[in-house]
Amino acid sequence: MATVKCSIPKGTRDFLPVEMARRNHIFDTIREVFRAYAFEPIETPSLENLSTLMGKYGEEGDKLLFKILNSGDFMKDVDFSQDYHHVAPQICERGLRYDLTVPFARFIVQHRDQLALPFRRYQLQPVWRADRPQKGRYREFYQCDADMVGSDSMLNELELVQMIDEVFHRLHINVVVKINNRKILAGIAELIGAPDKLVDITVAIDKLDKIGLDNVRAELRERGLNEGQLEALNPVFDLQGDARQKLAQLRAFFSTVEVGMRGVEETEALFDLIGLHNMGCEVELDLTLARGLNYYTGAIFEVKAKDVQMGSICGGGRYDNLTGIFGMPGVSGVGISFGADRIYDVLTELNAFPEGLEQAARVMFINFGPTEQAACISIAARLRSAGISTLIYPDSVKMKKQMDFANRKAVPFVAFVGESEMRDGTVTLKNMADGTQQTLSIDQLIATLQ
Amino acid sequence: MATVKCSIPKGTRDFLPVEMARRNHIFDTIREVFRAYAFEPIETPSLENLSTLMGKYGEEGDKLLFKILNSGDFMKDVDFSQDYHHVAPQICERGLRYDLTVPFARFIVQHRDQLALPFRRYQLQPVWRADRPQKGRYREFYQCDADMVGSDSMLNELELVQMIDEVFHRLHINVVVKINNRKILAGIAELIGAPDKLVDITVAIDKLDKIGLDNVRAELRERGLNEGQLEALNPVFDLQGDARQKLAQLRAFFSTVEVGMRGVEETEALFDLIGLHNMGCEVELDLTLARGLNYYTGAIFEVKAKDVQMGSICGGGRYDNLTGIFGMPGVSGVGISFGADRIYDVLTELNAFPEGLEQAARVMFINFGPTEQAACISIAARLRSAGISTLIYPDSVKMKKQMDFANRKAVPFVAFVGESEMRDGTVTLKNMADGTQQTLSIDQLIATLQ
């Protein structure tokens, strides 16, 4: 038989058991916190109609959509002398989900009669992007989103910050939560007489961390701001003090700029709430925080790990009109998204995964032959009912081979049931870490392994 | 703004919170049992190279693969005057996973240096088939597979039956596990002088339940069996007694048919093991059980719910050469697959989902305004740390609206923190089922809700 070359598509990954255990540690932690905050799970199909997805992620995003070839004779009645951009939508009606936000908006509109607002949902599912694969960037990756829609109470924003705090506390990652407000950015654009340049300003300011103030100024100049406008921006970069002090200074700037003032008030209200309730993590106002997504209209969040050089590991914000693209205006929402892959990388770099995740089983029974195996099966059934992950080596091969296997699988305990144990109704248990052995009754065995 | 028609592709589904809770009940139960039996989780990409998938599922299967259009100028150098069957593989290099078995075989071969055999893996992931959608048949659905490879011990088969027993015991579904062996079917084909007709015989016999013996005979006649051969088949349908008695009669038939005898011996060994260990469920030998999949070479399993009219809800078997298709012969394996969608339908029909799955939260705090809300936030933080799903109504709207919301969301407890509660450090808790109220300290509150 011919050997088939075994590989997977570029930018995709297999996950082996150890990686799965580590990933599940992250997913389970996020899920537990989402549930504690009464978010409800939903799932949407991997395939969406392309009409749902196209035009929602900008021109660049449209190019990154994976398209599914129509079934059957996809060529019928299609003119293949056209450009491939025109042919693609004629031979592909469906595409793979690009993010969880647009499908969620579609979901709300489609099921609005069944949903009681305010509605909080979480969703942990993979998304697909035909991006150029590179270190840390994949074509299939998970998003972990929590959004609340149908309420514009600032309590929602507070709870998102509390959830961020709780997730990273449980994962033992020190983080700083950066907060800004899109209305403040709009106010600044208006203040310097360039309200039409809001997107250019946010895109440029967003890079401050990476390229420095001089380069941001250069980019803004290129994007059409004049020297007077650049000058007018200076005070924003020069604000001093903590969040409240900066906000007080902004108040003075924005005396005649309504949108900016509203942004300051919202942000003050959020910091007031945060001040009332102890956060384990650092929370700061970062006026350079812009986030590229244009659907944000209020608070914006971004989370960075403090002890590791890494991009943001969580982000989000408030959007006032997400479902508007599907013809249902007036549903305000706010949400966050955890970047599981980057969190994985942070935990790897910090060596902060809990111990024992690599264990294939809690205990392995050595197989001495049919009679002993029968005894092991009965004991194993009791352990398994008690939720203890239990392996019986399936063949009565040489002891060394079985012990090597237990070692390779990081099994912490090995159990022996020989003639004397069968007679006495006991098990001899070996601790693989320190080599100690003890002979135990089945109840003692369960208590030891639980 | 134009209203976009909101829909999802045919054969796919959105899952709302209640459906998610029910589905998770099934997935969690299966996962817990897989883990108790020391199966380790893996995941493979949703996208595989089409070269990995094509030709593995028969001609019909190839047609049901969802193909992904290549990115960029997919039309370059392609001759579109050809038939669509020839064009498709030139414009699509990748396809969506069709099942979990072929990707698992690919995974074993690709990662063989990292895996210690015997290896037991479980995998819960969606698969996609461009099948005609109908009741109970979807284009995207989950498979829940457990396989052990690298050991031909009959202990593996026993453990799979134990796992089936345990899963359906925990789900409160009465089932019968039907067992057969492909070698017995091969023996029968040889016995009647039609070894080349094994597939035809299994396909026809597989329908016995649905179409009856006379129609099976008619089909076999059509498939080329002569009257003598049909006659020779009769004793197989006439076997009487329990599994052991039937196997004893088969022994007599197979005195000169080696493969049949091996099938009988394997099946006897499995029923001996099953007899030693109490099963809650019924286990029976069903010589008409064939299962369509041609890669099975030994034991085959199928599970049916006893109190509901429904197809099989779990199935599997042993295959001696799964990785052979990827050039790695000699890896024997045995596995089962749970059909989550059908199990969902069975539980719905039996009305056997646990109570409380529809609850959006365990408790909801009524929002009386900013001061009371601040007190609620602190108490809620303690409940949430204790793992109690807690909601604070985000806006201080009319009490009735908040209570209606709690009812609609099936929240079992509503908490009130007013002036007196704030003064005393207490919470008044209302049980929504019976309307009773009690005023509790925070510790009492946690104890009540946990």
PDB file of N, CA and C in Angstrom, chain B residues 13 23 26 134-138 142 168 173 210 291 302-305 308-314 338-349 353:
ATOM      1  N   ARG B  13     -27.678  24.390  12.896  1.00  0.00           N
ATOM      2  CA  ARG B  13     -28.525  24.800  14.015  1.00  0.00           C
ATOM      3  C   ARG B  13     -27.849  25.834  14.899  1.00  0.00           C
ATOM      4  N   ARG B  23     -27.577  19.675  26.052  1.00  0.00           N
ATOM      5  CA  ARG B  23     -26.488  19.038  25.309  1.00  0.00           C
ATOM      6  C   ARG B  23     -25.257  18.864  26.198  1.00  0.00           C
ATOM      7  N   ILE B  26     -25.348  15.868  28.350  1.00  0.00           N
ATOM      8  CA  ILE B  26     -24.953  14.644  27.634  1.00  0.00           C
ATOM      9  C   ILE B  26     -23.436  14.596  27.436  1.00  0.00           C
ATOM     10  N   GLN B 134     -32.688  16.264   6.902  1.00  0.00           N
ATOM     11  CA  GLN B 134     -34.030  15.769   7.223  1.00  0.00           C
ATOM     12  C   GLN B 134     -34.121  15.621   8.737  1.00  0.00           C
ATOM     13  N   LYS B 135     -35.292  15.234   9.224  1.00  0.00           N
ATOM     14  CA  LYS B 135     -35.507  15.120  10.665  1.00  0.00           C
ATOM     15  C   LYS B 135     -34.408  14.258  11.298  1.00  0.00           C
ATOM     16  N   GLY B 136     -33.691  14.841  12.253  1.00  0.00           N
ATOM     17  CA  GLY B 136     -32.659  14.075  12.940  1.00  0.00           C
ATOM     18  C   GLY B 136     -31.358  13.937  12.174  1.00  0.00           C
ATOM     19  N   ARG B 137     -31.295  14.496  10.957  1.00  0.00           N
ATOM     20  CA  ARG B 137     -30.039  14.430  10.216  1.00  0.00           C
ATOM     21  C   ARG B 137     -29.570  15.841   9.883  1.00  0.00           C
ATOM     22  N   TYR B 138     -28.374  16.171  10.311  1.00  0.00           N
ATOM     23  CA  TYR B 138     -27.870  17.531  10.174  1.00  0.00           C
ATOM     24  C   TYR B 138     -26.593  17.549   9.347  1.00  0.00           C
ATOM     25  N   TYR B 142     -22.186  16.722  16.227  1.00  0.00           N
ATOM     26  CA  TYR B 142     -21.058  16.291  17.060  1.00  0.00           C
ATOM     27  C   TYR B 142     -20.928  14.783  17.062  1.00  0.00           C
ATOM     28  N   PHE B 168     -25.077   5.223  29.958  1.00  0.00           N
ATOM     29  CA  PHE B 168     -26.546   5.211  29.884  1.00  0.00           C
ATOM     30  C   PHE B 168     -27.173   5.024  31.260  1.00  0.00           C
ATOM     31  N   ILE B 173     -31.105   6.007  30.837  1.00  0.00           N
ATOM     32  CA  ILE B 173     -31.702   5.421  29.626  1.00  0.00           C
ATOM     33  C   ILE B 173     -31.496   3.911  29.687  1.00  0.00           C
ATOM     34  N   LYS B 210     -35.628  -4.061   9.945  1.00  0.00           N
ATOM     35  CA  LYS B 210     -36.503  -3.117   9.243  1.00  0.00           C
ATOM     36  C   LYS B 210     -37.422  -3.796   8.232  1.00  0.00           C
ATOM     37  N   ARG B 291     -23.433  -3.647  10.760  1.00  0.00           N
ATOM     38  CA  ARG B 291     -22.867  -2.294  10.611  1.00  0.00           C
ATOM     39  C   ARG B 291     -22.177  -2.145   9.267  1.00  0.00           C
ATOM     40  N   GLU B 302     -23.558  -2.338  18.935  1.00  0.00           N
ATOM     41  CA  GLU B 302     -24.587  -1.352  18.644  1.00  0.00           C
ATOM     42  C   GLU B 302     -25.489  -1.264  19.872  1.00  0.00           C
ATOM     43  N   VAL B 303     -25.952  -0.057  20.168  1.00  0.00           N
ATOM     44  CA  VAL B 303     -26.758   0.157  21.372  1.00  0.00           C
ATOM     45  C   VAL B 303     -28.106   0.731  20.971  1.00  0.00           C
ATOM     46  N   LYS B 304     -29.161   0.164  21.541  1.00  0.00           N
ATOM     47  CA  LYS B 304     -30.505   0.693  21.296  1.00  0.00           C
ATOM     48  C   LYS B 304     -31.183   1.042  22.616  1.00  0.00           C
ATOM     49  N   ALA B 305     -31.938   2.123  22.590  1.00  0.00           N
ATOM     50  CA  ALA B 305     -32.746   2.478  23.759  1.00  0.00           C
ATOM     51  C   ALA B 305     -33.956   1.551  23.800  1.00  0.00           C
ATOM     52  N   VAL B 308     -37.887   3.506  23.676  1.00  0.00           N
ATOM     53  CA  VAL B 308     -38.128   4.526  22.657  1.00  0.00           C
ATOM     54  C   VAL B 308     -37.863   3.910  21.291  1.00  0.00           C
ATOM     55  N   GLN B 309     -38.652   4.306  20.306  1.00  0.00           N
ATOM     56  CA  GLN B 309     -38.432   3.871  18.933  1.00  0.00           C
ATOM     57  C   GLN B 309     -37.371   4.777  18.304  1.00  0.00           C
ATOM     58  N   MET B 310     -36.192   4.273  18.094  1.00  0.00           N
ATOM     59  CA  MET B 310     -35.111   5.158  17.625  1.00  0.00           C
ATOM     60  C   MET B 310     -34.007   4.272  17.079  1.00  0.00           C
ATOM     61  N   GLY B 311     -33.261   4.759  16.103  1.00  0.00           N
ATOM     62  CA  GLY B 311     -32.104   4.022  15.595  1.00  0.00           C
ATOM     63  C   GLY B 311     -31.057   3.846  16.682  1.00  0.00           C
ATOM     64  N   SER B 312     -29.910   3.286  16.316  1.00  0.00           N
ATOM     65  CA  SER B 312     -28.888   3.024  17.332  1.00  0.00           C
ATOM     66  C   SER B 312     -28.335   4.342  17.870  1.00  0.00           C
ATOM     67  N   ILE B 313     -28.030   4.366  19.160  1.00  0.00           N
ATOM     68  CA  ILE B 313     -27.553   5.603  19.801  1.00  0.00           C
ATOM     69  C   ILE B 313     -26.078   5.530  20.144  1.00  0.00           C
ATOM     70  N   CYS B 314     -25.462   4.409  19.822  1.00  0.00           N
ATOM     71  CA  CYS B 314     -24.025   4.242  20.043  1.00  0.00           C
ATOM     72  C   CYS B 314     -23.610   3.021  19.237  1.00  0.00           C
ATOM     73  N   PHE B 338     -20.615   7.711  20.420  1.00  0.00           N
ATOM     74  CA  PHE B 338     -21.946   8.015  20.943  1.00  0.00           C
ATOM     75  C   PHE B 338     -22.613   9.053  20.047  1.00  0.00           C
ATOM     76  N   GLY B 339     -23.865   8.819  19.718  1.00  0.00           N
ATOM     77  CA  GLY B 339     -24.615   9.744  18.876  1.00  0.00           C
ATOM     78  C   GLY B 339     -25.357  10.758  19.725  1.00  0.00           C
ATOM     79  N   ALA B 340     -24.731  11.906  19.959  1.00  0.00           N
ATOM     80  CA  ALA B 340     -25.275  12.884  20.904  1.00  0.00           C
ATOM     81  C   ALA B 340     -26.661  13.379  20.479  1.00  0.00           C
ATOM     82  N   ASP B 341     -26.856  13.573  19.180  1.00  0.00           N
ATOM     83  CA  ASP B 341     -28.148  14.119  18.725  1.00  0.00           C
ATOM     84  C   ASP B 341     -29.290  13.146  18.987  1.00  0.00           C
ATOM     85  N   ARG B 342     -29.057  11.868  18.715  1.00  0.00           N
ATOM     86  CA  ARG B 342     -30.109  10.873  18.980  1.00  0.00           C
ATOM     87  C   ARG B 342     -30.326  10.682  20.471  1.00  0.00           C
ATOM     88  N   ILE B 343     -29.254  10.736  21.257  1.00  0.00           N
ATOM     89  CA  ILE B 343     -29.412  10.615  22.709  1.00  0.00           C
ATOM     90  C   ILE B 343     -30.256  11.781  23.224  1.00  0.00           C
ATOM     91  N   TYR B 344     -30.007  12.955  22.648  1.00  0.00           N
ATOM     92  CA  TYR B 344     -30.811  14.139  22.979  1.00  0.00           C
ATOM     93  C   TYR B 344     -32.300  13.874  22.696  1.00  0.00           C
ATOM     94  N   ASP B 345     -32.563  13.311  21.540  1.00  0.00           N
ATOM     95  CA  ASP B 345     -33.955  13.022  21.169  1.00  0.00           C
ATOM     96  C   ASP B 345     -34.575  11.969  22.095  1.00  0.00           C
ATOM     97  N   VAL B 346     -33.780  10.962  22.473  1.00  0.00           N
ATOM     98  CA  VAL B 346     -34.289   9.933  23.394  1.00  0.00           C
ATOM     99  C   VAL B 346     -34.628  10.557  24.750  1.00  0.00           C
ATOM    100  N   LEU B 347     -33.718  11.383  25.269  1.00  0.00           N
ATOM    101  CA  LEU B 347     -33.964  12.008  26.578  1.00  0.00           C
ATOM    102  C   LEU B 347     -35.180  12.931  26.519  1.00  0.00           C
ATOM    103  N   THR B 348     -35.345  13.612  25.378  1.00  0.00           N
ATOM    104  CA  THR B 348     -36.516  14.479  25.216  1.00  0.00           C
ATOM    105  C   THR B 348     -37.791  13.641  25.246  1.00  0.00           C
ATOM    106  N   GLU B 349     -37.778  12.545  24.501  1.00  0.00           N
ATOM    107  CA  GLU B 349     -38.973  11.699  24.427  1.00  0.00           C
ATOM    108  C   GLU B 349     -39.273  11.068  25.787  1.00  0.00           C
ATOM    109  N   PHE B 353     -34.385  14.580  31.119  1.00  0.00           N
ATOM    110  CA  PHE B 353     -33.325  15.537  31.458  1.00  0.00           C
ATOM    111  C   PHE B 353     -33.463  15.921  32.927  1.00  0.00           C
TER     112      PHE B 353
END
